[in-house]
Amino acid sequence: QKEVEQDPGPLSVPEGAIVSLNCTYSNSAFQYFMWYRQYSRKGPELLMYTYSSGNKEDGRFTAQVDKSSKYISLFIRDSQPSDSATYLCAMRMDNTGNQFYFGTGTSLTVIP
Amino acid sequence: NAGVTQTPKFRVLKTGQSMTLLCAQDMNHEYMYWYRQDPGMGLRLIHYSVGEGTTAKGEVPDGYNVSRLKKQNFLLGLESAAPSQTSVYFCASSYRLYNPNTGELFFGEGSRLTVL
């Protein structure tokens, strides 16, 4: 079993839709949770991060962490064609060290 | 700031050939990483470095070597390329301590390697 599981999609939605992207994980020691966005033929870039459980909102993006269920989500409101990308979840246990655990990524296309 | 720069961006090799990928970062980051990204496999850590002169193995180190002679540079070498090493390679860097104000991993744009 992988440490982090993510549905690869692909996911296709009309412009303006609400998008929900999810990851599950098996290691209860994870404390820091991140979402990276990767455009085609580019490197991943940090989109959102959350520490421990709870919600964090940044514009149209909301990240949720439910540690009791070992489940994290990224919601995109009023999705735009520019949101078309692959979204990778990532997590780590503490704020030092080098171990980042990545999901395989979900490919999202927002249709105008 | 250029951030993380990888060279070359594309390369085609024949089986058995050797090559080196160069990663350079201008953010004074302590940590540097090499990942490979394959369809359905996600990002897998090959090697990493926690400082100048130090390297360590990641999840998939076989067939690769690395060196970090200068803090800003991290080299990934393939001594005898194999078709299984066809992939997109990403270099990344980060501060030693997590800083939410400056982000986590900073990635380069990738190097696409094909081994025939």
PDB file of C-alpha atoms in Angstrom:
ATOM      1  CA  GLN A   1       0.000   0.000   0.000  1.00  0.00           C
ATOM      2  CA  LYS A   2       1.332   3.428  -0.924  1.00  0.00           C
ATOM      3  CA  GLU A   3       1.727   5.986   1.827  1.00  0.00           C
ATOM      4  CA  VAL A   4      -0.390   8.473  -0.127  1.00  0.00           C
ATOM      5  CA  GLU A   5      -3.213   7.553  -2.492  1.00  0.00           C
ATOM      6  CA  GLN A   6      -4.670   9.935  -5.049  1.00  0.00           C
ATOM      7  CA  ASP A   7      -7.190   9.296  -7.808  1.00  0.00           C
ATOM      8  CA  PRO A   8      -5.396  10.080 -11.079  1.00  0.00           C
ATOM      9  CA  GLY A   9      -8.568  11.122 -12.897  1.00  0.00           C
ATOM     10  CA  PRO A  10      -8.670  12.602 -15.449  1.00  0.00           C
ATOM     11  CA  LEU A  11     -11.284  15.025 -14.233  1.00  0.00           C
ATOM     12  CA  SER A  12     -13.106  17.264 -16.695  1.00  0.00           C
ATOM     13  CA  VAL A  13     -15.482  20.012 -15.550  1.00  0.00           C
ATOM     14  CA  PRO A  14     -17.213  23.023 -17.136  1.00  0.00           C
ATOM     15  CA  GLU A  15     -15.982  26.511 -16.347  1.00  0.00           C
ATOM     16  CA  GLY A  16     -17.490  27.827 -13.136  1.00  0.00           C
ATOM     17  CA  ALA A  17     -17.897  24.401 -11.518  1.00  0.00           C
ATOM     18  CA  ILE A  18     -16.733  23.522  -8.030  1.00  0.00           C
ATOM     19  CA  VAL A  19     -13.905  21.000  -8.130  1.00  0.00           C
ATOM     20  CA  SER A  20     -13.049  18.594  -5.331  1.00  0.00           C
ATOM     21  CA  LEU A  21      -9.678  16.841  -5.311  1.00  0.00           C
ATOM     22  CA  ASN A  22      -8.796  14.306  -2.647  1.00  0.00           C
ATOM     23  CA  CYS A  23      -6.009  12.238  -1.153  1.00  0.00           C
ATOM     24  CA  THR A  24      -5.946   9.572   1.514  1.00  0.00           C
ATOM     25  CA  TYR A  25      -2.945   8.527   3.520  1.00  0.00           C
ATOM     26  CA  SER A  26      -1.972   5.753   5.866  1.00  0.00           C
ATOM     27  CA  ASN A  27       0.646   7.276   8.200  1.00  0.00           C
ATOM     28  CA  SER A  28      -0.878   9.090  11.166  1.00  0.00           C
ATOM     29  CA  ALA A  29       2.454  10.858  11.787  1.00  0.00           C
ATOM     30  CA  PHE A  30       1.907  13.246   8.870  1.00  0.00           C
ATOM     31  CA  GLN A  31       1.384  16.793  10.123  1.00  0.00           C
ATOM     32  CA  TYR A  32       2.057  19.092   7.163  1.00  0.00           C
ATOM     33  CA  PHE A  33      -0.137  18.833   4.097  1.00  0.00           C
ATOM     34  CA  MET A  34       0.419  20.537   0.773  1.00  0.00           C
ATOM     35  CA  TRP A  35      -1.106  20.833  -2.641  1.00  0.00           C
ATOM     36  CA  TYR A  36       1.080  21.440  -5.649  1.00  0.00           C
ATOM     37  CA  ARG A  37      -0.129  22.474  -9.090  1.00  0.00           C
ATOM     38  CA  GLN A  38       1.753  21.305 -12.153  1.00  0.00           C
ATOM     39  CA  TYR A  39       1.068  22.728 -15.572  1.00  0.00           C
ATOM     40  CA  SER A  40       1.922  20.648 -18.598  1.00  0.00           C
ATOM     41  CA  ARG A  41       5.675  20.378 -19.158  1.00  0.00           C
ATOM     42  CA  LYS A  42       6.428  22.476 -16.073  1.00  0.00           C
ATOM     43  CA  GLY A  43       7.627  21.756 -12.571  1.00  0.00           C
ATOM     44  CA  PRO A  44       5.191  21.542  -9.644  1.00  0.00           C
ATOM     45  CA  GLU A  45       4.556  24.752  -7.711  1.00  0.00           C
ATOM     46  CA  LEU A  46       3.189  25.084  -4.208  1.00  0.00           C
ATOM     47  CA  LEU A  47      -0.478  26.048  -4.177  1.00  0.00           C
ATOM     48  CA  MET A  48      -1.682  25.511  -0.624  1.00  0.00           C
ATOM     49  CA  TYR A  49      -0.371  24.155   2.639  1.00  0.00           C
ATOM     50  CA  THR A  50      -2.046  23.245   5.908  1.00  0.00           C
ATOM     51  CA  TYR A  51      -0.680  22.260   9.258  1.00  0.00           C
ATOM     52  CA  SER A  52      -2.543  19.539  11.141  1.00  0.00           C
ATOM     53  CA  SER A  53      -6.337  19.388  10.861  1.00  0.00           C
ATOM     54  CA  GLY A  54      -8.639  22.128   9.708  1.00  0.00           C
ATOM     55  CA  ASN A  55      -9.377  24.347   6.750  1.00  0.00           C
ATOM     56  CA  LYS A  56      -7.413  26.999   4.962  1.00  0.00           C
ATOM     57  CA  GLU A  57      -8.786  29.327   2.338  1.00  0.00           C
ATOM     58  CA  ASP A  58      -6.918  31.341  -0.275  1.00  0.00           C
ATOM     59  CA  GLY A  59      -9.072  33.052  -2.847  1.00  0.00           C
ATOM     60  CA  ARG A  60     -10.939  30.396  -4.821  1.00  0.00           C
ATOM     61  CA  PHE A  61      -8.989  27.567  -3.189  1.00  0.00           C
ATOM     62  CA  THR A  62      -9.774  25.812   0.076  1.00  0.00           C
ATOM     63  CA  ALA A  63      -7.656  23.067   1.594  1.00  0.00           C
ATOM     64  CA  GLN A  64      -9.162  20.732   4.182  1.00  0.00           C
ATOM     65  CA  VAL A  65      -7.450  18.188   6.381  1.00  0.00           C
ATOM     66  CA  ASP A  66      -9.261  15.527   8.382  1.00  0.00           C
ATOM     67  CA  LYS A  67      -6.602  13.690  10.340  1.00  0.00           C
ATOM     68  CA  SER A  68      -9.108  11.388  12.028  1.00  0.00           C
ATOM     69  CA  SER A  69     -10.053  10.010   8.606  1.00  0.00           C
ATOM     70  CA  LYS A  70      -6.576  10.465   7.102  1.00  0.00           C
ATOM     71  CA  TYR A  71      -8.142  12.405   4.271  1.00  0.00           C
ATOM     72  CA  ILE A  72      -7.254  15.725   2.664  1.00  0.00           C
ATOM     73  CA  SER A  73      -9.118  17.743   0.073  1.00  0.00           C
ATOM     74  CA  LEU A  74      -8.630  20.700  -2.203  1.00  0.00           C
ATOM     75  CA  PHE A  75     -11.692  22.607  -3.356  1.00  0.00           C
ATOM     76  CA  ILE A  76     -11.618  25.002  -6.285  1.00  0.00           C
ATOM     77  CA  ARG A  77     -14.568  27.365  -6.579  1.00  0.00           C
ATOM     78  CA  ASP A  78     -15.594  29.064  -9.820  1.00  0.00           C
ATOM     79  CA  SER A  79     -13.090  26.979 -11.739  1.00  0.00           C
ATOM     80  CA  GLN A  80     -11.344  28.634 -14.670  1.00  0.00           C
ATOM     81  CA  PRO A  81      -9.661  27.202 -17.786  1.00  0.00           C
ATOM     82  CA  SER A  82      -6.375  28.428 -16.278  1.00  0.00           C
ATOM     83  CA  ASP A  83      -6.912  25.916 -13.463  1.00  0.00           C
ATOM     84  CA  SER A  84      -6.365  23.083 -15.955  1.00  0.00           C
ATOM     85  CA  ALA A  85      -3.335  21.268 -14.586  1.00  0.00           C
ATOM     86  CA  THR A  86      -2.283  18.250 -12.581  1.00  0.00           C
ATOM     87  CA  TYR A  87      -2.722  18.626  -8.832  1.00  0.00           C
ATOM     88  CA  LEU A  88      -0.430  16.711  -6.515  1.00  0.00           C
ATOM     89  CA  CYS A  89      -0.968  16.305  -2.826  1.00  0.00           C
ATOM     90  CA  ALA A  90       2.070  16.036  -0.610  1.00  0.00           C
ATOM     91  CA  MET A  91       2.704  15.599   3.067  1.00  0.00           C
ATOM     92  CA  ARG A  92       5.467  15.398   5.633  1.00  0.00           C
ATOM     93  CA  MET A  93       5.846  14.467   9.262  1.00  0.00           C
ATOM     94  CA  ASP A  94       7.681  17.450  10.707  1.00  0.00           C
ATOM     95  CA  ASN A  95       9.210  20.751   9.745  1.00  0.00           C
ATOM     96  CA  THR A  96      12.734  19.495   9.326  1.00  0.00           C
ATOM     97  CA  GLY A  97      14.271  16.837   7.212  1.00  0.00           C
ATOM     98  CA  ASN A  98      13.724  15.816   3.690  1.00  0.00           C
ATOM     99  CA  GLN A  99      10.860  13.375   3.490  1.00  0.00           C
ATOM    100  CA  PHE A 100       8.031  14.572   1.306  1.00  0.00           C
ATOM    101  CA  TYR A 101       5.408  12.003   0.359  1.00  0.00           C
ATOM    102  CA  PHE A 102       3.593  12.717  -2.873  1.00  0.00           C
ATOM    103  CA  GLY A 103       0.382  11.468  -4.385  1.00  0.00           C
ATOM    104  CA  THR A 104       0.475  10.491  -8.044  1.00  0.00           C
ATOM    105  CA  GLY A 105      -1.510  13.560  -9.106  1.00  0.00           C
ATOM    106  CA  THR A 106      -4.989  14.243 -10.489  1.00  0.00           C
ATOM    107  CA  SER A 107      -5.288  15.685 -13.977  1.00  0.00           C
ATOM    108  CA  LEU A 108      -7.936  18.426 -14.192  1.00  0.00           C
ATOM    109  CA  THR A 109      -9.343  20.048 -17.324  1.00  0.00           C
ATOM    110  CA  VAL A 110     -11.718  23.003 -17.072  1.00  0.00           C
ATOM    111  CA  ILE A 111     -13.716  23.385 -20.255  1.00  0.00           C
ATOM    112  CA  PRO A 112     -14.648  26.961 -21.316  1.00  0.00           C
TER     113      PRO A 112
ATOM    114  CA  ASN B   1      15.913  35.409  -9.268  1.00  0.00           C
ATOM    115  CA  ALA B   2      16.041  32.417 -11.588  1.00  0.00           C
ATOM    116  CA  GLY B   3      14.988  29.975  -8.824  1.00  0.00           C
ATOM    117  CA  VAL B   4      15.882  26.412  -9.779  1.00  0.00           C
ATOM    118  CA  THR B   5      17.450  25.915 -13.186  1.00  0.00           C
ATOM    119  CA  GLN B   6      17.966  22.538 -14.834  1.00  0.00           C
ATOM    120  CA  THR B   7      20.131  21.750 -17.838  1.00  0.00           C
ATOM    121  CA  PRO B   8      19.684  20.237 -20.303  1.00  0.00           C
ATOM    122  CA  LYS B   9      15.911  20.358 -20.772  1.00  0.00           C
ATOM    123  CA  PHE B  10      15.860  17.517 -23.290  1.00  0.00           C
ATOM    124  CA  ARG B  11      18.259  14.697 -24.042  1.00  0.00           C
ATOM    125  CA  VAL B  12      18.187  11.479 -26.025  1.00  0.00           C
ATOM    126  CA  LEU B  13      20.681   8.781 -25.127  1.00  0.00           C
ATOM    127  CA  LYS B  14      21.496   5.348 -26.378  1.00  0.00           C
ATOM    128  CA  THR B  15      21.600   2.430 -23.965  1.00  0.00           C
ATOM    129  CA  GLY B  16      24.920   2.350 -22.176  1.00  0.00           C
ATOM    130  CA  GLN B  17      25.785   6.016 -22.664  1.00  0.00           C
ATOM    131  CA  SER B  18      26.475   8.282 -19.734  1.00  0.00           C
ATOM    132  CA  MET B  19      25.324  11.802 -18.994  1.00  0.00           C
ATOM    133  CA  THR B  20      25.016  14.391 -16.256  1.00  0.00           C
ATOM    134  CA  LEU B  21      22.056  16.590 -15.389  1.00  0.00           C
ATOM    135  CA  LEU B  22      22.886  19.882 -13.729  1.00  0.00           C
ATOM    136  CA  CYS B  23      20.712  21.672 -11.211  1.00  0.00           C
ATOM    137  CA  ALA B  24      21.467  25.170  -9.957  1.00  0.00           C
ATOM    138  CA  GLN B  25      19.543  27.191  -7.368  1.00  0.00           C
ATOM    139  CA  ASP B  26      20.058  30.807  -6.372  1.00  0.00           C
ATOM    140  CA  MET B  27      17.940  30.854  -3.183  1.00  0.00           C
ATOM    141  CA  ASN B  28      20.679  29.753  -0.788  1.00  0.00           C
ATOM    142  CA  HIS B  29      18.711  26.615   0.073  1.00  0.00           C
ATOM    143  CA  GLU B  30      20.368  23.991   2.203  1.00  0.00           C
ATOM    144  CA  TYR B  31      18.486  21.003   0.812  1.00  0.00           C
ATOM    145  CA  MET B  32      18.412  19.817  -2.771  1.00  0.00           C
ATOM    146  CA  TYR B  33      16.666  16.835  -4.341  1.00  0.00           C
ATOM    147  CA  TRP B  34      16.420  14.864  -7.546  1.00  0.00           C
ATOM    148  CA  TYR B  35      13.069  13.292  -8.406  1.00  0.00           C
ATOM    149  CA  ARG B  36      11.862  11.346 -11.383  1.00  0.00           C
ATOM    150  CA  GLN B  37       8.271  11.526 -12.557  1.00  0.00           C
ATOM    151  CA  ASP B  38       6.673   8.719 -14.496  1.00  0.00           C
ATOM    152  CA  PRO B  39       3.025   8.245 -15.521  1.00  0.00           C
ATOM    153  CA  GLY B  40       1.027   6.598 -12.745  1.00  0.00           C
ATOM    154  CA  MET B  41       4.024   6.603 -10.402  1.00  0.00           C
ATOM    155  CA  GLY B  42       4.115  10.199  -9.292  1.00  0.00           C
ATOM    156  CA  LEU B  43       7.282  11.837  -8.028  1.00  0.00           C
ATOM    157  CA  ARG B  44       9.892   9.451  -6.695  1.00  0.00           C
ATOM    158  CA  LEU B  45      12.959  10.622  -4.839  1.00  0.00           C
ATOM    159  CA  ILE B  46      16.252   9.469  -6.360  1.00  0.00           C
ATOM    160  CA  HIS B  47      18.871  11.180  -4.200  1.00  0.00           C
ATOM    161  CA  TYR B  48      18.993  14.223  -1.997  1.00  0.00           C
ATOM    162  CA  SER B  49      21.496  16.443  -0.245  1.00  0.00           C
ATOM    163  CA  VAL B  50      21.214  18.226   3.086  1.00  0.00           C
ATOM    164  CA  GLY B  51      24.240  20.413   2.488  1.00  0.00           C
ATOM    165  CA  GLU B  52      27.401  21.001   0.522  1.00  0.00           C
ATOM    166  CA  GLY B  53      29.488  17.845   0.300  1.00  0.00           C
ATOM    167  CA  THR B  54      26.715  15.532   1.534  1.00  0.00           C
ATOM    168  CA  THR B  55      24.393  13.225  -0.399  1.00  0.00           C
ATOM    169  CA  ALA B  56      22.010  10.441   0.491  1.00  0.00           C
ATOM    170  CA  LYS B  57      19.885   7.833  -1.252  1.00  0.00           C
ATOM    171  CA  GLY B  58      16.198   8.239  -1.781  1.00  0.00           C
ATOM    172  CA  GLU B  59      13.545   5.775  -2.853  1.00  0.00           C
ATOM    173  CA  VAL B  60      14.958   4.817  -6.288  1.00  0.00           C
ATOM    174  CA  PRO B  61      18.752   5.436  -6.272  1.00  0.00           C
ATOM    175  CA  ASP B  62      19.970   2.490  -8.359  1.00  0.00           C
ATOM    176  CA  GLY B  63      21.693   3.465 -11.589  1.00  0.00           C
ATOM    177  CA  TYR B  64      22.239   7.073 -10.513  1.00  0.00           C
ATOM    178  CA  ASN B  65      24.989   8.987  -8.761  1.00  0.00           C
ATOM    179  CA  VAL B  66      25.009  12.527  -7.425  1.00  0.00           C
ATOM    180  CA  SER B  67      27.417  15.143  -6.237  1.00  0.00           C
ATOM    181  CA  ARG B  68      27.092  18.442  -4.439  1.00  0.00           C
ATOM    182  CA  LEU B  69      30.441  20.158  -4.494  1.00  0.00           C
ATOM    183  CA  LYS B  70      28.916  23.620  -4.194  1.00  0.00           C
ATOM    184  CA  LYS B  71      25.875  24.635  -2.171  1.00  0.00           C
ATOM    185  CA  GLN B  72      24.061  25.996  -5.205  1.00  0.00           C
ATOM    186  CA  ASN B  73      24.636  23.015  -7.516  1.00  0.00           C
ATOM    187  CA  PHE B  74      23.427  19.418  -7.462  1.00  0.00           C
ATOM    188  CA  LEU B  75      24.468  17.052 -10.235  1.00  0.00           C
ATOM    189  CA  LEU B  76      22.727  13.825 -11.219  1.00  0.00           C
ATOM    190  CA  GLY B  77      24.742  11.307 -13.210  1.00  0.00           C
ATOM    191  CA  LEU B  78      23.756   8.259 -15.186  1.00  0.00           C
ATOM    192  CA  GLU B  79      26.811   6.067 -15.698  1.00  0.00           C
ATOM    193  CA  SER B  80      25.263   3.547 -18.101  1.00  0.00           C
ATOM    194  CA  ALA B  81      21.821   4.619 -19.236  1.00  0.00           C
ATOM    195  CA  ALA B  82      19.024   2.051 -19.550  1.00  0.00           C
ATOM    196  CA  PRO B  83      15.587   2.373 -21.225  1.00  0.00           C
ATOM    197  CA  SER B  84      14.015   2.115 -17.752  1.00  0.00           C
ATOM    198  CA  GLN B  85      15.587   5.482 -16.984  1.00  0.00           C
ATOM    199  CA  THR B  86      13.470   7.200 -19.612  1.00  0.00           C
ATOM    200  CA  SER B  87      11.629   9.756 -17.524  1.00  0.00           C
ATOM    201  CA  VAL B  88      11.197  13.386 -16.625  1.00  0.00           C
ATOM    202  CA  TYR B  89      13.688  14.434 -13.978  1.00  0.00           C
ATOM    203  CA  PHE B  90      12.976  17.254 -11.574  1.00  0.00           C
ATOM    204  CA  CYS B  91      15.401  18.996  -9.321  1.00  0.00           C
ATOM    205  CA  ALA B  92      14.042  20.733  -6.239  1.00  0.00           C
ATOM    206  CA  SER B  93      15.411  22.712  -3.342  1.00  0.00           C
ATOM    207  CA  SER B  94      14.184  23.825   0.056  1.00  0.00           C
ATOM    208  CA  TYR B  95      15.220  25.470   3.289  1.00  0.00           C
ATOM    209  CA  ARG B  96      16.243  23.166   6.098  1.00  0.00           C
ATOM    210  CA  LEU B  97      13.375  24.335   8.270  1.00  0.00           C
ATOM    211  CA  TYR B  98       9.859  24.550   6.959  1.00  0.00           C
ATOM    212  CA  ASN B  99       8.875  28.174   6.469  1.00  0.00           C
ATOM    213  CA  PRO B 100       5.265  28.720   5.439  1.00  0.00           C
ATOM    214  CA  ASN B 101       6.062  32.255   4.325  1.00  0.00           C
ATOM    215  CA  THR B 102       8.503  31.097   1.722  1.00  0.00           C
ATOM    216  CA  GLY B 103       6.996  27.869   0.613  1.00  0.00           C
ATOM    217  CA  GLU B 104       8.179  24.311   0.568  1.00  0.00           C
ATOM    218  CA  LEU B 105       9.869  22.617  -2.310  1.00  0.00           C
ATOM    219  CA  PHE B 106      10.870  24.776  -5.231  1.00  0.00           C
ATOM    220  CA  PHE B 107      11.065  22.795  -8.448  1.00  0.00           C
ATOM    221  CA  GLY B 108      12.895  23.294 -11.695  1.00  0.00           C
ATOM    222  CA  GLU B 109      11.081  22.920 -14.992  1.00  0.00           C
ATOM    223  CA  GLY B 110      12.281  19.391 -15.586  1.00  0.00           C
ATOM    224  CA  SER B 111      14.655  17.530 -17.861  1.00  0.00           C
ATOM    225  CA  ARG B 112      13.137  15.058 -20.309  1.00  0.00           C
ATOM    226  CA  LEU B 113      15.393  12.094 -20.891  1.00  0.00           C
ATOM    227  CA  THR B 114      14.796   9.365 -23.439  1.00  0.00           C
ATOM    228  CA  VAL B 115      17.003   6.287 -23.500  1.00  0.00           C
ATOM    229  CA  LEU B 116      16.786   4.253 -26.686  1.00  0.00           C
TER     230      LEU B 116
END
